[in-house]
Structure formats: structure tokens, C-alpha cells
Coordinates of C-alpha atoms in Angstrom, one line a residue:
M1 CA 142.4 124.4 94.1
S2 CA 139.6 125.4 91.9
S3 CA 137.2 128.2 92.8
E4 CA 134.3 125.7 92.8
F5 CA 136.0 123.7 95.5
L6 CA 136.7 126.8 97.6
I7 CA 133.1 127.9 97.4
R8 CA 131.9 124.4 98.5
T9 CA 134.4 124.4 101.3
R10 CA 133.1 127.8 102.6
R11 CA 129.6 126.5 102.5
E12 CA 130.6 123.4 104.5
Y13 CA 132.2 125.6 107.1
A14 CA 129.2 127.9 107.3
A15 CA 126.9 124.9 107.7
L16 CA 129.2 123.5 110.4
L17 CA 129.1 126.8 112.3
G18 CA 125.3 126.9 112.0
S19 CA 125.1 123.3 113.2
L20 CA 127.1 124.2 116.3
I21 CA 124.7 127.0 117.1
L22 CA 121.7 124.6 116.5
I23 CA 123.1 122.0 118.8
L24 CA 123.6 124.6 121.6
L25 CA 120.0 125.9 121.2
E26 CA 118.7 122.3 121.2
T27 CA 120.6 121.4 124.3
I28 CA 119.2 124.5 126.1
V29 CA 115.7 123.7 125.0
R30 CA 116.0 120.1 126.2
I31 CA 117.2 121.3 129.6
I32 CA 114.3 123.7 129.9
T33 CA 111.9 120.9 128.9
L34 CA 113.1 118.6 131.6
A35 CA 113.5 121.3 134.3
L36 CA 110.3 123.4 134.0
P37 CA 107.6 122.3 136.4
G38 CA 103.9 122.3 135.4
P39 CA 102.9 125.6 137.0
V40 CA 105.7 127.5 135.2
I41 CA 104.7 126.0 131.8
Q42 CA 101.1 127.1 132.6
W43 CA 102.3 130.6 133.5
F44 CA 104.1 130.9 130.1
Y45 CA 101.0 129.7 128.3
E46 CA 98.7 132.2 130.1
G47 CA 101.1 135.0 129.5
S48 CA 101.4 134.3 125.8
R49 CA 97.6 134.1 125.5
K50 CA 97.0 137.5 127.2
A51 CA 99.7 139.1 125.1
F52 CA 98.3 137.7 121.8
N53 CA 94.7 138.7 122.6
F54 CA 95.9 142.2 123.6
L55 CA 97.8 142.7 120.4
S56 CA 95.3 141.1 118.0
S57 CA 92.5 143.0 116.2
P58 CA 88.8 142.6 117.0
Q59 CA 88.4 141.0 113.5
G60 CA 91.1 138.5 114.3
R61 CA 89.4 137.6 117.6
R62 CA 86.1 137.1 115.8
N63 CA 87.8 134.8 113.2
R64 CA 89.3 132.7 115.9
G65 CA 85.9 132.4 117.5
K66 CA 84.5 130.6 114.5
K67 CA 83.9 126.9 115.0
K68 CA 85.5 127.3 118.4
Q69 CA 83.8 124.3 119.9
I70 CA 84.9 121.8 117.2
V71 CA 88.4 123.3 117.1
N72 CA 88.8 122.8 120.9
S73 CA 87.5 119.3 120.7
I74 CA 90.0 118.3 118.0
T75 CA 92.8 120.1 119.7
Q76 CA 92.2 118.4 123.0
A77 CA 91.6 114.9 121.6
S78 CA 94.4 112.7 123.0
D79 CA 94.6 110.1 120.3
F80 CA 93.2 108.8 117.0
V81 CA 90.2 107.0 118.5
E82 CA 89.0 110.2 120.3
L83 CA 89.3 112.2 117.1
C84 CA 87.1 109.7 115.3
E85 CA 84.6 109.7 118.1
I86 CA 84.1 113.4 117.7
F87 CA 82.4 112.7 114.4
G88 CA 80.6 109.5 115.5
Y89 CA 82.9 106.9 114.1
S90 CA 84.2 103.8 115.8
A91 CA 87.9 102.9 115.4
E92 CA 90.0 99.9 116.2
E93 CA 93.6 99.7 117.3
H94 CA 95.9 97.0 116.1
I95 CA 99.6 96.1 116.7
V96 CA 101.9 94.8 114.0
H97 CA 105.0 93.0 115.0
T98 CA 107.6 93.6 112.3
S99 CA 110.2 91.0 111.2
D100 CA 112.9 93.0 113.0
G101 CA 111.1 93.4 116.3
Y102 CA 109.3 96.8 116.2
L103 CA 105.7 97.1 117.3
L104 CA 103.7 99.4 115.1
G105 CA 100.3 100.9 115.8
L106 CA 97.5 100.4 113.2
H107 CA 94.2 102.1 113.2
R108 CA 91.1 100.7 111.5
L109 CA 87.9 102.5 110.3
G110 CA 85.7 99.7 109.0
W111 CA 82.2 100.7 109.9
R112 CA 79.7 103.2 108.5
K113 CA 77.5 104.9 111.2
G114 CA 75.0 102.2 112.3
E115 CA 77.2 99.3 111.3
E116 CA 79.2 99.2 114.5
E117 CA 77.6 95.9 115.7
Q118 CA 78.3 94.1 112.5
R119 CA 81.4 92.1 111.6
V120 CA 83.5 93.4 108.7
N121 CA 85.8 91.1 106.7
S122 CA 85.6 88.5 109.4
G123 CA 84.4 85.4 107.5
S124 CA 81.7 84.4 105.0
N125 CA 78.9 85.8 107.1
S126 CA 80.4 89.2 107.6
L127 CA 80.3 92.4 105.6
Q128 CA 82.8 92.0 102.8
K129 CA 84.6 95.3 101.9
K130 CA 87.5 96.3 99.8
V131 CA 90.5 97.4 101.9
I132 CA 92.3 100.7 101.7
Y133 CA 95.6 101.4 103.5
M134 CA 96.6 105.0 104.2
H135 CA 100.0 106.2 105.3
H136 CA 101.2 109.6 106.7
G137 CA 104.2 111.8 106.0
L138 CA 107.5 112.6 107.7
L139 CA 107.4 113.6 111.4
M140 CA 103.7 112.7 111.5
N141 CA 101.3 109.9 112.6
S142 CA 97.9 108.7 111.6
E143 CA 96.1 111.5 113.4
V144 CA 96.8 114.0 110.5
W145 CA 94.2 112.2 108.4
V146 CA 91.3 112.8 110.8
C147 CA 91.9 116.1 112.5
L148 CA 89.7 118.1 110.2
T149 CA 87.0 120.5 111.3
E150 CA 84.4 119.1 108.8
K151 CA 83.6 115.5 108.3
E152 CA 83.1 116.1 104.6
R153 CA 86.7 117.1 104.1
C154 CA 88.1 114.0 105.9
L155 CA 89.2 111.4 103.3
P156 CA 89.1 108.4 105.6
F157 CA 85.5 109.2 106.7
T158 CA 84.5 109.7 103.1
L159 CA 86.0 106.3 102.1
V160 CA 84.3 104.6 105.0
E161 CA 80.9 105.9 103.9
M162 CA 81.6 104.6 100.4
G163 CA 81.9 101.1 101.9
Y164 CA 85.6 100.6 102.2
D165 CA 87.5 99.0 105.1
V166 CA 90.0 101.8 105.9
W167 CA 93.3 101.1 107.7
L168 CA 95.8 103.8 108.7
G169 CA 99.5 103.0 109.4
N170 CA 102.2 104.4 111.6
N171 CA 106.0 104.5 111.2
R172 CA 108.3 103.0 113.8
G173 CA 109.3 105.6 116.5
N174 CA 106.2 107.8 116.3
K175 CA 103.5 108.3 118.9
Y176 CA 101.8 104.9 118.2
S177 CA 104.9 102.8 117.4
K178 CA 107.5 103.7 120.0
K179 CA 108.3 100.2 121.2
S180 CA 110.5 97.3 120.2
V181 CA 111.0 93.9 121.6
H182 CA 114.8 94.3 121.4
N183 CA 115.6 97.9 122.4
A184 CA 114.0 100.6 124.6
P185 CA 113.3 104.1 123.1
T186 CA 116.0 105.4 125.4
D187 CA 118.6 103.3 123.6
T188 CA 120.4 104.7 120.6
K189 CA 119.9 101.4 118.7
F190 CA 116.1 101.9 118.8
W191 CA 116.5 105.0 116.7
D192 CA 119.0 103.5 114.2
F193 CA 116.5 103.4 111.3
S194 CA 115.9 105.3 108.0
M195 CA 113.5 104.9 105.1
D196 CA 115.2 101.7 104.3
E197 CA 113.7 100.0 107.3
F198 CA 110.3 101.6 106.5
A199 CA 110.5 100.0 103.0
F200 CA 111.9 96.6 104.0
H201 CA 109.8 96.1 107.1
D202 CA 107.2 98.6 108.2
I203 CA 105.1 98.9 105.0
P204 CA 105.2 95.2 103.8
D205 CA 104.6 93.9 107.3
S206 CA 101.7 96.2 107.9
I207 CA 100.1 95.2 104.5
S208 CA 100.6 91.5 105.3
Y209 CA 98.9 91.9 108.7
I210 CA 96.0 93.8 107.2
L211 CA 95.4 91.3 104.4
T212 CA 95.7 88.4 106.8
T213 CA 93.3 89.9 109.3
T214 CA 90.7 90.8 106.6
A215 CA 91.2 87.7 104.5
Q216 CA 91.3 89.9 101.4
P217 CA 93.6 89.2 98.4
S218 CA 94.7 92.8 97.9
L219 CA 94.2 96.4 99.0
S220 CA 94.6 100.0 97.7
Y221 CA 97.4 102.3 99.0
I222 CA 96.9 106.0 99.6
G223 CA 100.0 107.8 100.8
F224 CA 100.9 111.4 101.6
S225 CA 104.3 112.9 101.3
Q226 CA 106.9 110.5 102.8
G227 CA 104.1 107.9 102.8
T228 CA 104.3 108.0 99.0
A229 CA 108.1 107.7 99.1
Q230 CA 107.8 104.7 101.3
A231 CA 105.4 103.0 98.9
F232 CA 107.7 103.8 95.9
A233 CA 110.6 102.2 97.8
T234 CA 108.6 99.2 99.1
L235 CA 106.9 98.3 95.8
S236 CA 110.3 98.6 93.9
I237 CA 112.1 96.1 96.1
H238 CA 109.2 93.7 96.8
P239 CA 108.0 92.4 93.4
T240 CA 105.4 90.1 94.8
L241 CA 103.9 92.9 96.8
N242 CA 102.8 94.5 93.6
D243 CA 100.2 91.8 93.2
K244 CA 98.7 92.7 96.6
V245 CA 98.2 96.4 95.8
D246 CA 95.5 97.2 93.3
V247 CA 96.4 100.9 92.9
F248 CA 98.9 103.3 94.6
I249 CA 97.5 106.9 94.9
A250 CA 100.3 109.3 95.8
L251 CA 99.1 112.7 97.3
A252 CA 101.8 115.4 97.3
P253 CA 104.3 112.7 96.2
A254 CA 107.9 112.9 97.4
M255 CA 110.9 111.2 95.7
A256 CA 113.9 113.5 95.3
P257 CA 113.1 117.2 96.3
A258 CA 115.4 119.8 94.7
G259 CA 116.2 121.5 98.0
L260 CA 114.8 124.0 100.5
A261 CA 113.8 127.6 100.0
S262 CA 116.3 128.9 102.6
S263 CA 119.8 128.9 101.2
V264 CA 121.3 128.8 104.7
V265 CA 119.3 125.7 105.7
D266 CA 119.8 124.2 102.3
S267 CA 123.6 124.4 102.8
L268 CA 123.1 122.6 106.2
V269 CA 121.0 119.9 104.5
K270 CA 123.7 119.2 101.9
T271 CA 126.5 118.9 104.4
S272 CA 128.0 115.8 105.9
P273 CA 125.7 113.4 107.9
D274 CA 128.3 113.5 110.7
V275 CA 127.6 117.3 111.1
L276 CA 123.9 116.6 111.2
F277 CA 124.2 113.9 113.8
L278 CA 126.3 116.3 115.8
A279 CA 123.6 118.9 115.6
F280 CA 120.6 116.8 116.4
G281 CA 121.9 113.7 118.1
R282 CA 121.3 110.0 117.1
R283 CA 117.9 109.5 118.7
A284 CA 114.6 111.4 118.0
I285 CA 114.9 114.6 116.1
L286 CA 113.3 117.9 117.3
G287 CA 112.0 116.5 120.5
S288 CA 111.6 120.0 122.0
T289 CA 108.7 120.7 119.7
T290 CA 106.2 119.3 122.2
M291 CA 107.5 121.7 124.8
W292 CA 106.9 124.8 122.6
Q293 CA 103.4 123.5 121.9
A294 CA 102.8 123.3 125.6
I295 CA 103.9 126.8 126.6
L296 CA 102.6 128.8 123.6
Y297 CA 99.1 130.0 123.1
P298 CA 97.7 128.0 120.1
P299 CA 97.4 131.0 117.7
I300 CA 101.1 131.9 118.5
F301 CA 102.1 128.3 118.0
V302 CA 100.3 128.3 114.6
R303 CA 102.0 131.5 113.6
F304 CA 105.4 130.0 114.4
I305 CA 104.6 126.9 112.3
D306 CA 103.5 129.1 109.4
I307 CA 106.7 131.2 109.6
G308 CA 108.8 128.0 109.7
L309 CA 107.1 126.5 106.7
S310 CA 107.5 129.7 104.8
F311 CA 111.2 130.0 105.7
L312 CA 112.0 126.3 104.9
F313 CA 109.8 125.6 101.9
G314 CA 108.4 128.9 100.7
W315 CA 104.8 127.9 101.5
Q316 CA 102.2 130.6 102.2
S317 CA 99.5 128.2 103.6
Q318 CA 96.7 130.4 102.2
N319 CA 94.5 127.4 101.3
I320 CA 94.1 126.2 104.9
T321 CA 91.7 128.2 107.1
P322 CA 92.8 129.7 110.4
H323 CA 90.5 127.5 112.4
Q324 CA 91.7 124.4 110.6
K325 CA 95.3 125.3 111.5
L326 CA 94.3 125.7 115.1
A327 CA 92.8 122.3 115.1
A328 CA 95.4 120.4 113.0
Y329 CA 98.8 121.9 113.9
P330 CA 98.8 120.4 117.4
H331 CA 98.5 117.0 115.8
L332 CA 101.1 117.8 113.1
Y333 CA 104.3 116.6 114.9
S334 CA 105.3 113.1 115.9
F335 CA 108.7 111.5 116.6
T336 CA 111.1 110.0 114.1
S337 CA 114.8 109.3 114.0
T338 CA 117.4 111.8 113.1
K339 CA 118.8 109.1 110.7
S340 CA 115.5 109.1 108.7
V341 CA 115.8 112.9 108.2
V342 CA 119.5 112.6 107.3
H343 CA 118.4 110.0 104.7
W344 CA 116.2 112.7 103.1
F345 CA 119.2 115.1 103.2
Q346 CA 121.3 112.6 101.3
I347 CA 118.6 112.2 98.7
I348 CA 118.3 116.0 98.3
R349 CA 122.1 116.3 98.2
N350 CA 122.5 113.7 95.5
G351 CA 119.3 114.3 93.6
T352 CA 118.6 110.6 93.6
F353 CA 116.0 108.4 95.3
Q354 CA 118.5 106.1 96.9
M355 CA 119.0 103.9 99.9
Y356 CA 120.7 105.2 103.0
D357 CA 124.4 105.8 102.4
D358 CA 126.5 104.5 105.3
E359 CA 129.8 105.4 103.6
V360 CA 129.3 109.1 102.8
Q361 CA 132.4 110.8 101.5
A362 CA 133.9 113.3 103.9
P363 CA 132.9 116.9 103.0
F364 CA 136.5 118.0 102.5
S365 CA 137.8 114.9 100.8
L366 CA 140.0 115.5 97.7
T367 CA 139.3 112.1 96.2
N368 CA 136.4 111.1 93.9
G369 CA 134.8 108.4 96.0
S370 CA 131.9 108.0 93.6
K371 CA 134.3 106.4 91.1
Y372 CA 134.7 103.4 93.4
Y373 CA 131.5 103.3 95.3
K374 CA 127.8 103.8 94.3
V375 CA 124.9 103.6 96.8
A376 CA 122.0 101.5 95.7
K377 CA 119.0 103.3 94.2
F378 CA 115.4 102.2 94.7
P379 CA 114.5 100.6 91.3
T380 CA 111.2 102.4 91.0
R381 CA 110.8 101.7 87.3
N382 CA 110.2 98.1 88.2
I383 CA 106.9 98.9 89.9
K384 CA 103.9 97.1 88.3
T385 CA 101.2 98.5 90.5
P386 CA 99.1 101.3 88.8
I387 CA 100.4 104.7 90.1
V388 CA 98.3 107.9 90.3
L389 CA 100.2 111.0 91.3
V390 CA 98.2 114.0 92.5
Y391 CA 100.5 116.9 93.1
G392 CA 100.4 120.6 93.8
G393 CA 101.6 123.2 91.3
S394 CA 102.9 125.3 94.2
D395 CA 104.6 122.5 96.1
S396 CA 108.3 123.1 96.3
L397 CA 109.0 119.5 97.4
V398 CA 107.6 117.9 94.2
D399 CA 109.8 117.5 91.1
I400 CA 107.3 116.0 88.8
N401 CA 109.8 115.8 85.9
L402 CA 112.2 113.7 87.9
M403 CA 109.3 111.5 89.0
R404 CA 108.1 110.9 85.5
K405 CA 111.6 109.9 84.5
E406 CA 112.1 107.5 87.4
L407 CA 108.6 105.9 87.4
P408 CA 107.1 103.4 85.0
K409 CA 105.3 104.6 81.9
H410 CA 101.9 103.6 83.2
T411 CA 102.1 106.3 85.8
I412 CA 99.3 108.9 85.7
A413 CA 99.9 112.5 87.0
Q414 CA 97.4 115.2 87.8
E415 CA 98.3 118.7 88.9
I416 CA 96.3 120.9 91.2
P417 CA 97.8 124.3 90.2
H418 CA 97.4 126.4 93.4
Y419 CA 98.0 123.6 96.0
E420 CA 101.0 123.4 98.4
H421 CA 102.1 120.3 100.3
L422 CA 99.9 120.4 103.4
D423 CA 96.8 121.4 101.4
F424 CA 96.3 117.7 100.4
L425 CA 95.5 117.1 104.0
W426 CA 93.7 120.2 105.3
A427 CA 92.8 122.6 102.5
A428 CA 89.3 124.2 102.6
D429 CA 88.4 122.7 99.2
V430 CA 90.3 119.4 99.5
H431 CA 87.0 117.5 99.1
T432 CA 86.3 119.0 95.7
Q433 CA 89.9 119.3 94.4
V434 CA 91.5 116.1 95.6
F435 CA 88.8 113.5 96.6
P436 CA 87.4 113.2 93.0
H437 CA 90.8 112.1 91.7
V438 CA 91.2 109.6 94.5
I439 CA 87.7 108.1 93.9
D440 CA 88.2 108.0 90.2
A441 CA 91.4 106.0 90.6
L442 CA 89.8 103.6 93.1
N443 CA 86.8 103.1 90.8
S444 CA 89.0 102.4 87.8
F445 CA 91.6 100.1 89.4
A446 CA 90.0 98.7 92.6
A447 CA 86.2 99.1 92.3
P448 CA 84.7 96.8 94.9
E449 CA 82.8 93.8 93.8
Q450 CA 79.1 93.6 94.7
R451 CA 78.8 93.6 98.5
K452 CA 76.6 91.3 100.4
L453 CA 75.3 93.1 103.5
S454 CA 74.1 90.6 106.1
G455 CA 72.3 91.0 109.3
S456 CA 69.0 92.5 108.1
G457 CA 67.2 89.4 106.9
N458 CA 67.2 90.7 103.4
D459 CA 70.4 90.6 101.4
T460 CA 71.2 93.9 99.6
L461 CA 73.9 94.8 97.1
R462 CA 75.9 98.0 97.1
T463 CA 78.8 99.4 95.2
N464 CA 81.0 102.4 96.0
R465 CA 79.7 104.3 93.0
E466 CA 76.6 105.1 94.9
T467 CA 78.4 107.9 96.8
R468 CA 79.9 109.7 93.8
S469 CA 76.8 111.9 93.6
L470 CA 77.9 113.4 97.0
L471 CA 80.9 115.0 95.3
T472 CA 80.8 118.2 93.4
P473 CA 81.0 117.6 89.6
R474 CA 84.4 118.3 88.1
S475 CA 86.3 118.1 84.9
Q476 CA 87.4 114.9 83.2
P477 CA 90.1 113.0 85.1
P478 CA 93.6 113.3 83.8
S479 CA 94.8 111.4 80.8
Y480 CA 98.0 109.9 79.6
S481 CA 100.8 111.8 77.9
E482 CA 100.4 112.2 74.1
D483 CA 102.7 109.3 73.3
E484 CA 100.8 106.9 75.5
R485 CA 97.2 107.9 74.7
S486 CA 95.4 105.5 72.4
P487 CA 94.2 107.1 69.2
Q488 CA 91.3 104.7 69.1
A489 CA 89.9 106.0 72.4
P490 CA 90.1 109.8 72.7
L491 CA 87.3 109.9 75.2
H492 CA 89.0 107.6 77.7
S493 CA 90.2 108.9 81.0
G494 CA 93.8 108.2 82.0
Y495 CA 92.7 106.0 84.8
Q496 CA 90.7 103.7 82.5
L497 CA 93.4 103.6 79.8
A498 CA 96.1 102.7 82.4
S499 CA 93.8 100.0 83.7
A500 CA 93.4 98.5 80.3
M501 CA 97.2 98.6 79.8
R502 CA 97.9 96.9 83.1
N503 CA 95.4 94.2 82.5
A504 CA 97.0 93.5 79.1
E505 CA 100.4 92.6 80.6
T506 CA 101.4 89.8 78.2
P507 CA 102.0 90.4 74.5
Q508 CA 99.3 87.9 73.6
S509 CA 96.7 89.9 75.5
R510 CA 97.6 93.4 74.2
A511 CA 94.4 94.0 72.2
P512 CA 93.1 97.4 71.2
V513 CA 91.3 99.4 73.9
P514 CA 87.7 98.1 74.0
R515 CA 85.0 100.2 72.4
S516 CA 81.5 99.8 71.0
D517 CA 81.4 100.0 67.3
S518 CA 77.6 100.5 67.2
L519 CA 74.7 101.3 69.4
S520 CA 73.1 98.1 68.2
D521 CA 75.9 96.1 69.9
L522 CA 75.1 97.9 73.2
A523 CA 71.4 97.4 72.8
S524 CA 72.0 93.7 72.3
G525 CA 74.0 93.5 75.4
T526 CA 77.3 92.9 73.6
S527 CA 80.3 95.0 72.8
K528 CA 83.6 94.5 71.0
Y529 CA 87.1 93.9 72.3
G530 CA 89.3 93.9 69.2
D531 CA 87.6 91.4 66.9
R532 CA 85.8 89.6 69.8
K533 CA 82.3 90.3 71.2
F534 CA 81.5 89.9 74.8
S535 CA 78.4 90.3 77.0
V536 CA 77.9 92.9 79.7
T537 CA 75.7 93.0 82.8
S538 CA 73.3 95.6 84.1
V539 CA 73.3 98.6 86.4
V540 CA 70.6 101.1 86.8
E541 CA 71.6 104.7 86.0
R542 CA 71.0 107.2 88.8
G543 CA 71.7 110.6 87.5
V544 CA 75.3 109.9 86.6
A545 CA 76.2 107.5 83.7
G546 CA 77.2 104.2 85.0
E547 CA 76.0 104.6 88.6
G548 CA 73.5 102.5 90.5
D549 CA 72.7 99.4 92.5
A550 CA 74.3 96.4 90.9
G551 CA 72.4 93.1 90.6
S552 CA 73.8 89.8 89.6
S553 CA 75.5 89.4 86.3
G554 CA 73.2 89.8 83.4
A555 CA 70.2 90.7 85.6
E556 CA 68.1 93.8 85.1
S557 CA 67.2 96.1 88.0
S558 CA 63.7 96.2 89.2
S559 CA 63.9 99.9 90.1
P560 CA 61.1 101.8 88.3
S561 CA 62.0 104.1 85.4
T562 CA 61.7 107.8 86.0
S563 CA 62.0 108.9 82.4
G564 CA 59.4 107.1 80.4
V565 CA 60.2 103.8 78.7
E566 CA 63.7 102.8 79.7
R567 CA 65.8 99.9 78.6
K568 CA 68.8 98.8 80.6
V569 CA 71.3 96.4 79.0
G570 CA 74.6 95.4 80.4
E571 CA 76.7 96.7 83.4
R572 CA 77.2 100.4 82.7
G573 CA 75.1 99.5 79.6
I574 CA 72.5 101.7 77.9
S575 CA 69.4 103.4 79.1
V576 CA 66.9 104.5 76.4
G577 CA 64.1 106.8 77.4
K578 CA 62.4 110.1 76.7
G579 CA 65.5 112.0 77.3
G580 CA 67.6 110.1 74.7
T581 CA 70.1 107.3 75.0
T582 CA 72.7 107.2 77.7
V583 CA 75.7 105.1 77.1
G584 CA 77.4 104.0 80.3
V585 CA 80.7 102.2 81.0
V586 CA 81.3 99.0 79.1
G587 CA 83.9 96.5 80.2
E588 CA 85.0 93.0 79.8
R589 CA 85.6 90.7 82.8
D590 CA 88.2 88.0 82.9
G591 CA 87.6 84.6 84.5
E592 CA 88.0 86.0 88.0
G593 CA 85.4 88.7 87.5
Q594 CA 87.9 91.6 87.1
V595 CA 87.1 94.3 84.7
L596 CA 89.7 94.2 81.9
A597 CA 89.0 97.6 80.5
G598 CA 86.2 100.2 80.3
V599 CA 84.9 103.1 78.3
E600 CA 83.8 106.3 80.0
G601 CA 80.3 106.8 78.8
K602 CA 78.7 110.1 77.8
R603 CA 75.2 111.3 77.1
R604 CA 74.2 111.0 73.4
K605 CA 71.2 112.1 71.6
G606 CA 69.2 109.1 70.4
R607 CA 65.9 108.3 68.9
R608 CA 63.3 107.7 71.5
R609 CA 62.1 104.1 71.7
E610 CA 58.5 103.5 72.7

């Protein structure tokens, strides 16, 4: 036998030994979980609290005392609705019946504060809003999006205030989706699912329910971690679903991680699925986590989580504040099947974003089974929906080079250098580091049409660009790679260039990126798309080029000028006043009113017109 085979065999035996130890510990913990009465659990909790406070420093106690009220409120909130009520938002709960019989919980945040009595996306007389669907990661549920200690750092709340109808999904088996019309959660068959079922049923059925309920033609998808992998898989195997998703924004995207930081655990990950099922059973995985949370004082529980994340993934969790950890970690874990985790182990082992392998080769087999059998890969290069990746430079689960290879060329990627995986949910500066990329992508690919707000007697019009001034200014959004960037438009953002490429899908429609050849064209309310000229409509500038209240097409705003004589021509058109000429975003619309392409405007010095 070769030395390589002997080394692999030794690793398999070591993993097998480790798995036997794990299964023994898991069995003991399960017995303890079932046997311990409430008073004993409370005694453990109080004992851990006194021990921690005795051993901690005065500075540590003062740090934990910061924002104690909001931390306790979030920690003690029993569900998604209560978490939203802490910040004054009203949430709805919906149930999706999947095609294979599972009942999934959906949560909806559709109302700004003060809009609770109004109807949203419920007919012609209701508020019409663009829809966003958000999906959580592995071993999580929808609560992870809203358990932040400041409203400004909560992405769903920010999007709601921008005028979006926000929906948050849940995977089968977790806290809000632990029911099926065919099997009870106590049955092994209930837990016989992997990411294949998420892709074939959960995601498409949830999107279909949302679009049917809101009567909207499409939505935007924002995923985190496994929530991005589920979207990659779903869009790749459902071609028609691509027409129903305006843009897919992947936060901390996951496709085929290289492995884990711990070599011991990494060996276990890459062993046979039979060994893993022996270690963790064939139902829910790590069910004892809730018991540890119940008996440990929260700061100790947080410390154990941090140690585990460092051991498994090498994360230091320095970007998340201590009080945010105290608030969020109790909402971090939710149930999922052992099979879905084994599916990830197969992906890591083979380095391929593949479907679940039911015929895995035995670990000590001498034959080359891959010569006669190949598990199906998710055909991710077939995705037509615009993709925006926002990933952390310190995230060990992201292999951006592999993703670029396996995703279509129109994919846009932006790195946040110091970010780790969970930072995309709870980092102290997530609202300034991550939110602007999300909002830029939404504005470029799924900007809401003008909204009609009813119920006040007077009809008003709003767009989501009004709220961009709430965000801290940042650098230019990411652009395409050098071989995909248009030489005619060096000032374009990657989002806008990809939007232009996607809207030019047929060879006949692939014209040069639109640009204005002269300021006179802008002043006359026209611009050029290739050799054609087209008219544009008007939006008043409010501090940022291209922002403002949108009127009807071609109409000028009645808002008074604040900088001398001002001329406004075209949507994201020009504004000429004492401060010079501001050139905004110029775009052509097709027959359905969709923006074909745009140009990111900038401030230019111009001759003052009186």
C-alpha cells in the first residue's frame, strides 16, 4: 500500500475514535437534559453566575453593565415578533405549505412606524412596495436578523424604513418550521433532509408564497451564510425563478469551504457519513445546546461560544461588542438535521458545491468509485439573476476564488478586509461597512418604482433613495474585474455596469454602455445610448446627486431651489445653480418602465446660468 493511503487510513481511524467519544458525550448530555428538574438547572445557573462575578474584574462588570436593559430585553424575547416589538415594529407571521408537506414559518416586516393601520401590497388601494426576502444561515432562524442592540444596525429595520416590504424565511426543522403534514418531529423521516430539499422546496415555495400574497412580479433576495448557498442552489436548478429575483445579495457567501481550522475536527468532517451519523444520530444535531444555554450564566455561555468559534474556524470575534454577544448568542442556535450538516461535510471533503451524495464510497475502499459514479453538481454558472457578493477578508469559510470560478461572469464581489463570518450580522460597524453595499445593489438592480401612498387624502410619491442620506458616506462601490470593465465608462460602479449587461441579454440589444456625450444633451433632456438619443425624467437633487422625490415622468419638481437659479432636467438629470452643474444618474427605460442602464453622476464645475 502507498504511504498516502496509510496516512488517510490512520486519519479515518482517529476520526472514528473521536466520533465514538463524541457520541458518548452526546448521550450523557441528552440524559442530563431529560433528567434534570427545573430547580437543579436554576441552581447550576446561579452557581455559574456567582462564580463568574467573583472571578471577573471590576472593569469587566462595568462593561457588562452597559446597555443592560436592552440586552436583557433582547435575551428574554421569546420569538421574532417580540424582538421587533422592542424597537416599535409590527411583524406578521405566515405559514408556507411546501410541495413535500413541510410547514415553514415566514415573518413579515412591511410597515414603517406609523403605517401599521395601512394595507401593504394588498390591492390597488394599498401601499405598493418592492419586496425583499431574507434568509438565515446554518443552525439559525430568522431571529438572527433582528436581535441587535441598536435599531440603526438592524438591516431589516433599515430596509423597512426605506419603504420595502421585508420577508424573512426559515428552514424546515428549525424553531419556526418544526412541523410536517406527513411526519412528526419525533420520527426519523422528518429529519431526512439536506440542502437539496431547501433548494428544491423551501426557497422556491417560500418565494412563490410571498409573490402570490403581495401580488408583486419579483423580489430581491438577501442571504447570509448557508442562506446564500441555498439561493445559489435554488437559482441554478430553477431557471424560471431567475425572472422572479431582481438581485441576489450574498452576505458572507458560502459555497465550498476549504475546511475547518482544527485539524482534528477537520479529519472528522472529511470522514465517512456513516461515522457522522453514528456520532450525532439521524435526527436533529446538537440538541443539547439549549440545555447548556439554560444552565450557564450568559457571559460564560458567550465565552464558550467564542472558544468554540475560535477552535473550529479560527475567528476572534473582535468586531462584535460584548453586549451584542450577550444579546445575540442566545438566539444563535436553532435546530436542523444531521443530514444537512453531513451534506456540508461532503462538500468540504470533495471541494465541490454538489448535491447530497447517497452512495458515498466507504472510507477504506480500495476501488476508485469516482470512475463509475459522479454526484450531480449544482449548475451555478447557469444563474441569470445579478449576484453581488459581500465577503469578509478574515472569513475562513469563504473561498472567493472558487466562487468566481463557479459563478457567472456578471457576478460582483466586494471584500470587507477585517470582517469575519458573524460580523455581517452583528458587527459594531455593520451599518457603515455592509449596509451601503446592500443599498447600492438594491438601487441598481431593484430600485422601487414611484410609490403611491394612500390614506392621507393627498397622494405622495416616494423612492427608496430618500434614505441614503442616513448612511455614512463611503467609497465608490465595487467594480467589475479588468476584463469585464467597459473602457467607455471608467466612472461606472460595478452594480450599474452589471445592470446594463443583464438588461442587454440578447446580441441585438448589446449596445455600448449609455453615456452623455455633451452637457448640452443633458440640458435638453436627452442623452445617448449608442447612436440613439432618449429622453429622461426629473428628480430634485437633495444633497446627493440623483436623490430626491420623484414626480411623474418628464415633470419638474415644485420644490424651491436652495442654491440660486436651478434647472432640473430629466430623472437623475442636471441641476445648474450658483454652485456649478451637478450631473446625476441618466438612464434609459424600456417599455415596462425598467431602467436599462445608468451612469453614476459626479459634481462638475460648470458656468453659472442666470
